[in-house]
Amino acid sequence: MGETMEMLASAARTDAPPAITLDKVNKWFGALHVLRDVSLQVALGERVVVCGPSGSGKSTMIRCINRLETHQEGRIIVDDIELSDDVKALDAIRREVGMVFQSFNLFPHLTVLDNCTLAPIWVRRMPKAEAEDLAMHYLERVKIPEQAKKFPGQLSGGQQQRVAIARALCMKPKIMLFDEPTSALDPEMIKEVLDTMVGLAEMGMTMIVVTHEMGFARQVADRVVFMDRGEIVELGTPAEMFEQPKTDRLRMFLSQILRGH
Amino acid sequence: MSDITLNTAAAGVPEAAPRSAPLTQLGLVGWMRANLFSSWLNTAVTLLLAYLIIRWAVGFIEWGIVNAIWSVPNNQTQACRDLKGTGACWAVITEKHRFMLFGTYPYEEHWRPALVCLLFIGLYVVSAMRRFWRWELAIIWAAVLSVIGVLMWGGILGLSYVPQERWGGLPITLILATFGLAFAFPLAILVALGRRSSLPAIKVLCVMYVELIRGVPLISLLFMASVMFPLFLPEGMNIDKLLRAQIAIILFAAAYLAEVVRGGLQALPKGQYEAADALGLSYWQKTGFIILPQALRLVIPPLVNTFIGFFKDTSLVLIIGIFDLLTAGKTAIIEPAWQGFGVEVYVTIGAIYFVFCFAMSKYSQGLEAELNRHRRR
Amino acid sequence: MSQTTNDPRLLRAPPKRPIRLSWSDERVRGIVWQLLVVGIVGGIVWWLWSNTVHNLEVRRIATGFGFLGREAGLPIAEHLIDYNPTDTYFRALLVGLLNTLKVAVVGIVLATILGTLIGIARLSKNWLLSRIAGVYVEVIRDLPLLLQLLFWYAVLQGLPGPRQALNPVDGVFLSNRGLKLPWIEWESAHSWALLAFVAGAVATWLYRRAARAAQMQDGQPRRVWPVALGLLLVLPVAVWWVLGAPWTPDMPALRGFNFQGGVNISPEYFALLLGLVLYTAGFIAEIVRAGILAVAHGQWEAAQALGLKPTQVLNQIVLPQALRVIIPPMTSQFLNLTKNSSLAVAIGYQDIVSIANTTLNQTGQAIEGIAIIMLVYLTISLSISLFMNWYNARIALVER
């Protein structure tokens, strides 16, 4: 356990303060212990990819970070604020953490532009004109400004996910969480979303991405975390993880995942 | 496939021109063969039904039109009575239609309740149109209902005052149904949200309310309103009968509407709730901007069907002595001259109810078909 | 990586969370909200309650259910058990309850039969039949029930008096005093025959199960209908024959101003039953139609592709799936019919609501009277709800 902490400390960029700290986080669903002593530190500007078989707790872990799930033991500290039952703390954290879901979850009754401006106007108290400028800026970033007045139902899956990314970015978060962002997309649309995420990484955004896209991990990730059955089994740079897996579980997982690639 | 065509063309065999179906399959004859006469049993059923329909139609035309009496001089209904069974006495309607529609409202002021009825119809039509489905609709409702109140009561703007005891007929039915919906709807939304709340006390209260109201007949609530409400209030405080019945109808409607709204809330994908949470929206922001607009749109057809139910249920106020359309009809035939012509009166009143309910029913069916088409994309 | 019993995720139990007393704690807010709401609701209820107690005192109205033991003094025209006006209020209410059940049970059975037939007719290939059924459903559902009841009552009242009663078949008389049907003098042989019929029904059900089990064993289907015919028809008739075959018809005959003998169906009951059955059948028809349509056409095709005959497809594949969709809303309609029977008070049929209403008018005890009505209906509703939940849980399709 002690050497894990050393590993974590050395792997993180020591010059940047940690953006997210998970310290011995435990979570139960009923009697099922789904996160077991999960500890992780993510530095500001770092890109972390989390992978693992289904049921390993990777989605649960990142959903704990913005309190879509609650942890029962351990500490989660985001941007120097600790996650607890405190409502004010929670509001502050959710303003700084953006999330992109597997099923996009765009609001179908609002236009693309309204989807993006809703939270800035009502949570960050921005004037409408300013919010719309901001939204158009990010829609250009994700390369679909011409869809601003359309409704989500009129867009393709890849376009919807890019709108979802823009919507999260409009809150100017410090950290972006991605929960299997390309798993619900047809193959031809995966690339456009991944390219957007690569662009985001190049901007210096702190990102935690749960995904099976190992190509993306190799290209962009600073670290890869492998989880299985609720605990972090291995972590390291992409090169270390993919070329020299240390544990049998990771080896087995990689052989299953990479067979298609 | 293209290979085959090429081969035959190459072999010099002329391609057969596509032939049209045999004549007996097409057009009216074809349709009749398929739908009416496709088998012996089918043919027999068709012939039997056709015979019955024609016989009944002829009988109805004879009773309702050919042999009917349309008006009688001065309440001399003997001519009508002689015809009993063979001819309708529409004279009842000719004589009593104003009474059935407007009750004991002063004769010269009948234009006011008539205008009120038109306003109600206008309100329904506007609410049915898609482009008015925003929160601003509530303001339109408030405005129109206030105007209706002013018209019925009078007392200001040069209109003479008409006490509530003299109101009756169709306006009362529309008032009970529409004000009922107007107040029950917000209450229903609150109860539906409360039922899905994670706070146990609120959830239990809402569940108890809904199950209690849905388990008892509307009659018992109306009795409660007419007989028990006066006991609930401190001495000296008095609310009149119409208001008491209105409150009972509101409480009744809210319970049923709450279940419909709850269905919508449950049908909404969980991801919508989560996305709103992740963006940092508060509970009321989330509910007002994201959840309710979508959930309510999902359940508009069942909402309309429930409203049709209430519209018909307002007729129950007959039993506690409030003068709605049905009561007016029943009262019209109490006086000895007109006793016994219930069939004519009820058919006419039925026609009025039918027009309203059928229109709403068709609207709801059309809406449902449209929504299903969208969803099955 | 199999999930065996030594799954490490089952080793530790979750800890308990202590509460921090602070406004920004989610749970503290929740508790405060609940206290607020319960407080307001409780306050309103207390205010209403104290007003009521005060008003009852001032008006010298008695409270409590003591009146149930007093003499009712109210005449009841139709009663399934013995009753006369010197009986207690309790007995009067009991008679009312039985009257309600009399119309509810018969109404449910008839409405289900009629509704199912109309629902199937709606799906018929014959255009005329399906359109007529459709018109029926639409018209019935767009008219208030009370209006329909008053209409039928008016029609029945418009019938000629007993002396000119309609007499379509020998022994059947329809007048404005009701429908008179011939009956037979009931003797013990008839009771035995009825018992034999019930026993035959049970035996048929048992035989069907045994036949099915035997078919599972050796694959040979066994025909049930000959045995059923014997047990349900031949057996009771044989019992009746053996016991002397008594058959003395009791024909209604006009004596004075009305009929004597035979069995009488009052115009009130008849109008109520007719109105309720026709109205509820309209709704049941739609439910049946939706249920049958809910079974995807692919089910039919797959079953027939396997070689099953149409009756087999119906019994094994289509009906079980259709019933799942049909039964919940159907029980809701049964409940509606029972609640709607309370409209009896408008046409003079003395059901529980009508009698409770008269009681509360006579004794002045409004609260107890209405409480009785609500209690009766709540009991019926909750029983049906419980049955529904049990049934749903039993037949629920097992899903991931």
PDB file of N, CA and C in Angstrom, chain A residues 114-192:
ATOM      1  N   ASP A 114     -29.401  26.849 -26.688  1.00  0.00           N
ATOM      2  CA  ASP A 114     -30.007  26.943 -25.365  1.00  0.00           C
ATOM      3  C   ASP A 114     -29.456  25.893 -24.418  1.00  0.00           C
ATOM      4  N   ASN A 115     -29.158  24.702 -24.964  1.00  0.00           N
ATOM      5  CA  ASN A 115     -28.536  23.661 -24.149  1.00  0.00           C
ATOM      6  C   ASN A 115     -27.256  24.198 -23.519  1.00  0.00           C
ATOM      7  N   CYS A 116     -26.488  24.934 -24.341  1.00  0.00           N
ATOM      8  CA  CYS A 116     -25.184  25.404 -23.867  1.00  0.00           C
ATOM      9  C   CYS A 116     -25.292  26.607 -22.937  1.00  0.00           C
ATOM     10  N   THR A 117     -26.316  27.454 -23.146  1.00  0.00           N
ATOM     11  CA  THR A 117     -26.360  28.684 -22.352  1.00  0.00           C
ATOM     12  C   THR A 117     -27.152  28.523 -21.062  1.00  0.00           C
ATOM     13  N   LEU A 118     -27.900  27.458 -20.925  1.00  0.00           N
ATOM     14  CA  LEU A 118     -28.784  27.310 -19.762  1.00  0.00           C
ATOM     15  C   LEU A 118     -28.036  27.438 -18.447  1.00  0.00           C
ATOM     16  N   ALA A 119     -27.005  26.618 -18.270  1.00  0.00           N
ATOM     17  CA  ALA A 119     -26.304  26.621 -16.984  1.00  0.00           C
ATOM     18  C   ALA A 119     -25.517  27.914 -16.753  1.00  0.00           C
ATOM     19  N   PRO A 120     -24.770  28.448 -17.729  1.00  0.00           N
ATOM     20  CA  PRO A 120     -24.092  29.726 -17.485  1.00  0.00           C
ATOM     21  C   PRO A 120     -25.050  30.816 -17.036  1.00  0.00           C
ATOM     22  N   ILE A 121     -26.247  30.857 -17.637  1.00  0.00           N
ATOM     23  CA  ILE A 121     -27.185  31.916 -17.264  1.00  0.00           C
ATOM     24  C   ILE A 121     -27.714  31.690 -15.857  1.00  0.00           C
ATOM     25  N   TRP A 122     -28.105  30.470 -15.541  1.00  0.00           N
ATOM     26  CA  TRP A 122     -28.810  30.239 -14.296  1.00  0.00           C
ATOM     27  C   TRP A 122     -27.902  29.854 -13.143  1.00  0.00           C
ATOM     28  N   VAL A 123     -26.710  29.351 -13.421  1.00  0.00           N
ATOM     29  CA  VAL A 123     -25.841  28.947 -12.317  1.00  0.00           C
ATOM     30  C   VAL A 123     -24.709  29.941 -12.122  1.00  0.00           C
ATOM     31  N   ARG A 124     -24.105  30.388 -13.260  1.00  0.00           N
ATOM     32  CA  ARG A 124     -23.020  31.364 -13.140  1.00  0.00           C
ATOM     33  C   ARG A 124     -23.536  32.791 -13.243  1.00  0.00           C
ATOM     34  N   ARG A 125     -24.858  32.944 -13.412  1.00  0.00           N
ATOM     35  CA  ARG A 125     -25.485  34.271 -13.454  1.00  0.00           C
ATOM     36  C   ARG A 125     -24.916  35.170 -14.541  1.00  0.00           C
ATOM     37  N   MET A 126     -24.694  34.579 -15.707  1.00  0.00           N
ATOM     38  CA  MET A 126     -24.152  35.368 -16.809  1.00  0.00           C
ATOM     39  C   MET A 126     -25.281  36.057 -17.547  1.00  0.00           C
ATOM     40  N   PRO A 127     -25.056  37.242 -18.090  1.00  0.00           N
ATOM     41  CA  PRO A 127     -26.081  37.849 -18.951  1.00  0.00           C
ATOM     42  C   PRO A 127     -26.235  37.021 -20.221  1.00  0.00           C
ATOM     43  N   LYS A 128     -27.415  37.067 -20.798  1.00  0.00           N
ATOM     44  CA  LYS A 128     -27.733  36.148 -21.884  1.00  0.00           C
ATOM     45  C   LYS A 128     -26.813  36.347 -23.081  1.00  0.00           C
ATOM     46  N   ALA A 129     -26.575  37.637 -23.450  1.00  0.00           N
ATOM     47  CA  ALA A 129     -25.751  37.890 -24.626  1.00  0.00           C
ATOM     48  C   ALA A 129     -24.357  37.313 -24.441  1.00  0.00           C
ATOM     49  N   GLU A 130     -23.822  37.511 -23.230  1.00  0.00           N
ATOM     50  CA  GLU A 130     -22.476  37.003 -22.955  1.00  0.00           C
ATOM     51  C   GLU A 130     -22.470  35.482 -23.029  1.00  0.00           C
ATOM     52  N   ALA A 131     -23.522  34.860 -22.470  1.00  0.00           N
ATOM     53  CA  ALA A 131     -23.595  33.401 -22.500  1.00  0.00           C
ATOM     54  C   ALA A 131     -23.662  32.896 -23.926  1.00  0.00           C
ATOM     55  N   GLU A 132     -24.409  33.596 -24.759  1.00  0.00           N
ATOM     56  CA  GLU A 132     -24.532  33.134 -26.147  1.00  0.00           C
ATOM     57  C   GLU A 132     -23.200  33.284 -26.885  1.00  0.00           C
ATOM     58  N   ASP A 133     -22.492  34.367 -26.621  1.00  0.00           N
ATOM     59  CA  ASP A 133     -21.162  34.497 -27.245  1.00  0.00           C
ATOM     60  C   ASP A 133     -20.263  33.346 -26.826  1.00  0.00           C
ATOM     61  N   LEU A 134     -20.298  33.070 -25.538  1.00  0.00           N
ATOM     62  CA  LEU A 134     -19.482  31.977 -25.009  1.00  0.00           C
ATOM     63  C   LEU A 134     -19.856  30.660 -25.686  1.00  0.00           C
ATOM     64  N   ALA A 135     -21.167  30.431 -25.806  1.00  0.00           N
ATOM     65  CA  ALA A 135     -21.627  29.180 -26.397  1.00  0.00           C
ATOM     66  C   ALA A 135     -21.163  29.068 -27.841  1.00  0.00           C
ATOM     67  N   MET A 136     -21.300  30.135 -28.592  1.00  0.00           N
ATOM     68  CA  MET A 136     -20.883  30.089 -30.005  1.00  0.00           C
ATOM     69  C   MET A 136     -19.385  29.833 -30.091  1.00  0.00           C
ATOM     70  N   HIS A 137     -18.638  30.434 -29.149  1.00  0.00           N
ATOM     71  CA  HIS A 137     -17.188  30.219 -29.144  1.00  0.00           C
ATOM     72  C   HIS A 137     -16.885  28.730 -29.014  1.00  0.00           C
ATOM     73  N   TYR A 138     -17.534  28.066 -28.054  1.00  0.00           N
ATOM     74  CA  TYR A 138     -17.246  26.649 -27.867  1.00  0.00           C
ATOM     75  C   TYR A 138     -17.843  25.786 -28.961  1.00  0.00           C
ATOM     76  N   LEU A 139     -18.965  26.200 -29.503  1.00  0.00           N
ATOM     77  CA  LEU A 139     -19.507  25.433 -30.617  1.00  0.00           C
ATOM     78  C   LEU A 139     -18.559  25.494 -31.812  1.00  0.00           C
ATOM     79  N   GLU A 140     -17.874  26.640 -31.963  1.00  0.00           N
ATOM     80  CA  GLU A 140     -16.870  26.701 -33.023  1.00  0.00           C
ATOM     81  C   GLU A 140     -15.690  25.800 -32.704  1.00  0.00           C
ATOM     82  N   ARG A 141     -15.340  25.790 -31.431  1.00  0.00           N
ATOM     83  CA  ARG A 141     -14.245  24.906 -31.027  1.00  0.00           C
ATOM     84  C   ARG A 141     -14.531  23.463 -31.385  1.00  0.00           C
ATOM     85  N   VAL A 142     -15.780  23.021 -31.156  1.00  0.00           N
ATOM     86  CA  VAL A 142     -16.105  21.626 -31.478  1.00  0.00           C
ATOM     87  C   VAL A 142     -16.560  21.488 -32.915  1.00  0.00           C
ATOM     88  N   LYS A 143     -16.419  22.599 -33.675  1.00  0.00           N
ATOM     89  CA  LYS A 143     -16.612  22.582 -35.106  1.00  0.00           C
ATOM     90  C   LYS A 143     -18.039  22.346 -35.553  1.00  0.00           C
ATOM     91  N   ILE A 144     -19.028  22.783 -34.810  1.00  0.00           N
ATOM     92  CA  ILE A 144     -20.396  22.746 -35.335  1.00  0.00           C
ATOM     93  C   ILE A 144     -21.168  24.030 -35.016  1.00  0.00           C
ATOM     94  N   PRO A 145     -20.612  25.189 -35.345  1.00  0.00           N
ATOM     95  CA  PRO A 145     -21.351  26.420 -35.016  1.00  0.00           C
ATOM     96  C   PRO A 145     -22.631  26.577 -35.806  1.00  0.00           C
ATOM     97  N   GLU A 146     -22.692  25.958 -36.983  1.00  0.00           N
ATOM     98  CA  GLU A 146     -23.872  26.166 -37.825  1.00  0.00           C
ATOM     99  C   GLU A 146     -25.092  25.429 -37.277  1.00  0.00           C
ATOM    100  N   GLN A 147     -24.919  24.551 -36.282  1.00  0.00           N
ATOM    101  CA  GLN A 147     -26.051  23.790 -35.749  1.00  0.00           C
ATOM    102  C   GLN A 147     -26.700  24.474 -34.562  1.00  0.00           C
ATOM    103  N   ALA A 148     -26.263  25.718 -34.285  1.00  0.00           N
ATOM    104  CA  ALA A 148     -26.676  26.341 -33.021  1.00  0.00           C
ATOM    105  C   ALA A 148     -28.187  26.403 -32.833  1.00  0.00           C
ATOM    106  N   LYS A 149     -28.914  26.640 -33.908  1.00  0.00           N
ATOM    107  CA  LYS A 149     -30.353  26.812 -33.745  1.00  0.00           C
ATOM    108  C   LYS A 149     -31.130  25.514 -33.928  1.00  0.00           C
ATOM    109  N   LYS A 150     -30.412  24.434 -34.183  1.00  0.00           N
ATOM    110  CA  LYS A 150     -31.126  23.178 -34.388  1.00  0.00           C
ATOM    111  C   LYS A 150     -31.433  22.520 -33.046  1.00  0.00           C
ATOM    112  N   PHE A 151     -32.292  21.491 -33.105  1.00  0.00           N
ATOM    113  CA  PHE A 151     -32.609  20.723 -31.916  1.00  0.00           C
ATOM    114  C   PHE A 151     -31.776  19.444 -31.916  1.00  0.00           C
ATOM    115  N   PRO A 152     -31.464  18.938 -30.722  1.00  0.00           N
ATOM    116  CA  PRO A 152     -30.604  17.742 -30.655  1.00  0.00           C
ATOM    117  C   PRO A 152     -31.090  16.597 -31.520  1.00  0.00           C
ATOM    118  N   GLY A 153     -32.417  16.429 -31.609  1.00  0.00           N
ATOM    119  CA  GLY A 153     -32.947  15.316 -32.387  1.00  0.00           C
ATOM    120  C   GLY A 153     -32.598  15.393 -33.859  1.00  0.00           C
ATOM    121  N   GLN A 154     -32.197  16.584 -34.312  1.00  0.00           N
ATOM    122  CA  GLN A 154     -31.886  16.738 -35.727  1.00  0.00           C
ATOM    123  C   GLN A 154     -30.420  16.466 -36.033  1.00  0.00           C
ATOM    124  N   LEU A 155     -29.631  16.176 -35.004  1.00  0.00           N
ATOM    125  CA  LEU A 155     -28.194  15.992 -35.232  1.00  0.00           C
ATOM    126  C   LEU A 155     -27.816  14.522 -35.188  1.00  0.00           C
ATOM    127  N   SER A 156     -26.669  14.217 -35.770  1.00  0.00           N
ATOM    128  CA  SER A 156     -26.165  12.849 -35.704  1.00  0.00           C
ATOM    129  C   SER A 156     -25.581  12.598 -34.315  1.00  0.00           C
ATOM    130  N   GLY A 157     -25.284  11.333 -34.034  1.00  0.00           N
ATOM    131  CA  GLY A 157     -24.751  10.981 -32.721  1.00  0.00           C
ATOM    132  C   GLY A 157     -23.444  11.688 -32.417  1.00  0.00           C
ATOM    133  N   GLY A 158     -22.562  11.718 -33.411  1.00  0.00           N
ATOM    134  CA  GLY A 158     -21.278  12.368 -33.194  1.00  0.00           C
ATOM    135  C   GLY A 158     -21.453  13.862 -32.932  1.00  0.00           C
ATOM    136  N   GLN A 159     -22.368  14.483 -33.690  1.00  0.00           N
ATOM    137  CA  GLN A 159     -22.619  15.910 -33.485  1.00  0.00           C
ATOM    138  C   GLN A 159     -23.203  16.151 -32.097  1.00  0.00           C
ATOM    139  N   GLN A 160     -24.114  15.275 -31.668  1.00  0.00           N
ATOM    140  CA  GLN A 160     -24.724  15.452 -30.348  1.00  0.00           C
ATOM    141  C   GLN A 160     -23.677  15.372 -29.250  1.00  0.00           C
ATOM    142  N   GLN A 161     -22.780  14.431 -29.377  1.00  0.00           N
ATOM    143  CA  GLN A 161     -21.766  14.295 -28.331  1.00  0.00           C
ATOM    144  C   GLN A 161     -20.848  15.503 -28.309  1.00  0.00           C
ATOM    145  N   ARG A 162     -20.580  16.072 -29.507  1.00  0.00           N
ATOM    146  CA  ARG A 162     -19.736  17.270 -29.523  1.00  0.00           C
ATOM    147  C   ARG A 162     -20.460  18.445 -28.895  1.00  0.00           C
ATOM    148  N   VAL A 163     -21.777  18.520 -29.119  1.00  0.00           N
ATOM    149  CA  VAL A 163     -22.563  19.560 -28.432  1.00  0.00           C
ATOM    150  C   VAL A 163     -22.484  19.348 -26.933  1.00  0.00           C
ATOM    151  N   ALA A 164     -22.557  18.081 -26.504  1.00  0.00           N
ATOM    152  CA  ALA A 164     -22.486  17.795 -25.066  1.00  0.00           C
ATOM    153  C   ALA A 164     -21.158  18.269 -24.503  1.00  0.00           C
ATOM    154  N   ILE A 165     -20.083  18.093 -25.272  1.00  0.00           N
ATOM    155  CA  ILE A 165     -18.780  18.569 -24.815  1.00  0.00           C
ATOM    156  C   ILE A 165     -18.792  20.093 -24.726  1.00  0.00           C
ATOM    157  N   ALA A 166     -19.346  20.737 -25.744  1.00  0.00           N
ATOM    158  CA  ALA A 166     -19.395  22.199 -25.727  1.00  0.00           C
ATOM    159  C   ALA A 166     -20.222  22.686 -24.551  1.00  0.00           C
ATOM    160  N   ARG A 167     -21.343  22.002 -24.280  1.00  0.00           N
ATOM    161  CA  ARG A 167     -22.208  22.402 -23.172  1.00  0.00           C
ATOM    162  C   ARG A 167     -21.459  22.343 -21.856  1.00  0.00           C
ATOM    163  N   ALA A 168     -20.683  21.273 -21.676  1.00  0.00           N
ATOM    164  CA  ALA A 168     -19.909  21.166 -20.433  1.00  0.00           C
ATOM    165  C   ALA A 168     -18.830  22.244 -20.378  1.00  0.00           C
ATOM    166  N   LEU A 169     -18.214  22.549 -21.544  1.00  0.00           N
ATOM    167  CA  LEU A 169     -17.146  23.541 -21.566  1.00  0.00           C
ATOM    168  C   LEU A 169     -17.656  24.939 -21.270  1.00  0.00           C
ATOM    169  N   CYS A 170     -18.919  25.213 -21.598  1.00  0.00           N
ATOM    170  CA  CYS A 170     -19.455  26.556 -21.380  1.00  0.00           C
ATOM    171  C   CYS A 170     -19.454  26.944 -19.912  1.00  0.00           C
ATOM    172  N   MET A 171     -19.395  25.986 -19.035  1.00  0.00           N
ATOM    173  CA  MET A 171     -19.308  26.314 -17.610  1.00  0.00           C
ATOM    174  C   MET A 171     -17.873  26.599 -17.202  1.00  0.00           C
ATOM    175  N   LYS A 172     -16.960  26.623 -18.167  1.00  0.00           N
ATOM    176  CA  LYS A 172     -15.541  26.871 -17.928  1.00  0.00           C
ATOM    177  C   LYS A 172     -15.021  26.037 -16.754  1.00  0.00           C
ATOM    178  N   PRO A 173     -15.146  24.737 -16.891  1.00  0.00           N
ATOM    179  CA  PRO A 173     -14.719  23.903 -15.771  1.00  0.00           C
ATOM    180  C   PRO A 173     -13.204  23.779 -15.736  1.00  0.00           C
ATOM    181  N   LYS A 174     -12.699  23.442 -14.564  1.00  0.00           N
ATOM    182  CA  LYS A 174     -11.266  23.191 -14.495  1.00  0.00           C
ATOM    183  C   LYS A 174     -10.962  21.740 -14.862  1.00  0.00           C
ATOM    184  N   ILE A 175     -11.981  20.897 -14.660  1.00  0.00           N
ATOM    185  CA  ILE A 175     -11.761  19.462 -14.862  1.00  0.00           C
ATOM    186  C   ILE A 175     -12.910  18.932 -15.720  1.00  0.00           C
ATOM    187  N   MET A 176     -12.583  18.034 -16.657  1.00  0.00           N
ATOM    188  CA  MET A 176     -13.633  17.424 -17.465  1.00  0.00           C
ATOM    189  C   MET A 176     -13.630  15.918 -17.240  1.00  0.00           C
ATOM    190  N   LEU A 177     -14.793  15.373 -16.938  1.00  0.00           N
ATOM    191  CA  LEU A 177     -14.929  13.929 -16.780  1.00  0.00           C
ATOM    192  C   LEU A 177     -15.660  13.369 -17.993  1.00  0.00           C
ATOM    193  N   PHE A 178     -15.171  12.272 -18.550  1.00  0.00           N
ATOM    194  CA  PHE A 178     -15.803  11.638 -19.691  1.00  0.00           C
ATOM    195  C   PHE A 178     -16.156  10.201 -19.325  1.00  0.00           C
ATOM    196  N   ASP A 179     -17.452   9.867 -19.372  1.00  0.00           N
ATOM    197  CA  ASP A 179     -17.875   8.517 -19.021  1.00  0.00           C
ATOM    198  C   ASP A 179     -18.210   7.755 -20.299  1.00  0.00           C
ATOM    199  N   GLU A 180     -17.240   7.031 -20.815  1.00  0.00           N
ATOM    200  CA  GLU A 180     -17.397   6.246 -22.046  1.00  0.00           C
ATOM    201  C   GLU A 180     -18.045   7.074 -23.150  1.00  0.00           C
ATOM    202  N   PRO A 181     -17.426   8.178 -23.546  1.00  0.00           N
ATOM    203  CA  PRO A 181     -18.085   9.120 -24.454  1.00  0.00           C
ATOM    204  C   PRO A 181     -18.337   8.573 -25.849  1.00  0.00           C
ATOM    205  N   THR A 182     -17.597   7.560 -26.280  1.00  0.00           N
ATOM    206  CA  THR A 182     -17.794   7.104 -27.654  1.00  0.00           C
ATOM    207  C   THR A 182     -18.471   5.739 -27.726  1.00  0.00           C
ATOM    208  N   SER A 183     -18.840   5.174 -26.586  1.00  0.00           N
ATOM    209  CA  SER A 183     -19.367   3.804 -26.614  1.00  0.00           C
ATOM    210  C   SER A 183     -20.712   3.710 -27.305  1.00  0.00           C
ATOM    211  N   ALA A 184     -21.472   4.803 -27.351  1.00  0.00           N
ATOM    212  CA  ALA A 184     -22.794   4.724 -27.970  1.00  0.00           C
ATOM    213  C   ALA A 184     -22.785   5.214 -29.405  1.00  0.00           C
ATOM    214  N   LEU A 185     -21.609   5.438 -29.960  1.00  0.00           N
ATOM    215  CA  LEU A 185     -21.549   6.018 -31.299  1.00  0.00           C
ATOM    216  C   LEU A 185     -21.245   4.970 -32.354  1.00  0.00           C
ATOM    217  N   ASP A 186     -21.758   5.232 -33.549  1.00  0.00           N
ATOM    218  CA  ASP A 186     -21.372   4.398 -34.685  1.00  0.00           C
ATOM    219  C   ASP A 186     -19.904   4.638 -35.006  1.00  0.00           C
ATOM    220  N   PRO A 187     -19.237   3.598 -35.533  1.00  0.00           N
ATOM    221  CA  PRO A 187     -17.775   3.702 -35.708  1.00  0.00           C
ATOM    222  C   PRO A 187     -17.322   4.937 -36.478  1.00  0.00           C
ATOM    223  N   GLU A 188     -18.098   5.322 -37.513  1.00  0.00           N
ATOM    224  CA  GLU A 188     -17.606   6.440 -38.328  1.00  0.00           C
ATOM    225  C   GLU A 188     -17.658   7.763 -37.590  1.00  0.00           C
ATOM    226  N   MET A 189     -18.401   7.800 -36.460  1.00  0.00           N
ATOM    227  CA  MET A 189     -18.483   9.073 -35.740  1.00  0.00           C
ATOM    228  C   MET A 189     -17.517   9.146 -34.572  1.00  0.00           C
ATOM    229  N   ILE A 190     -16.901   8.006 -34.231  1.00  0.00           N
ATOM    230  CA  ILE A 190     -16.024   8.006 -33.067  1.00  0.00           C
ATOM    231  C   ILE A 190     -14.859   8.945 -33.281  1.00  0.00           C
ATOM    232  N   LYS A 191     -14.339   8.976 -34.513  1.00  0.00           N
ATOM    233  CA  LYS A 191     -13.124   9.747 -34.750  1.00  0.00           C
ATOM    234  C   LYS A 191     -13.360  11.223 -34.484  1.00  0.00           C
ATOM    235  N   GLU A 192     -14.535  11.758 -34.926  1.00  0.00           N
ATOM    236  CA  GLU A 192     -14.734  13.201 -34.771  1.00  0.00           C
ATOM    237  C   GLU A 192     -14.784  13.590 -33.296  1.00  0.00           C
TER     238      GLU A 192
END
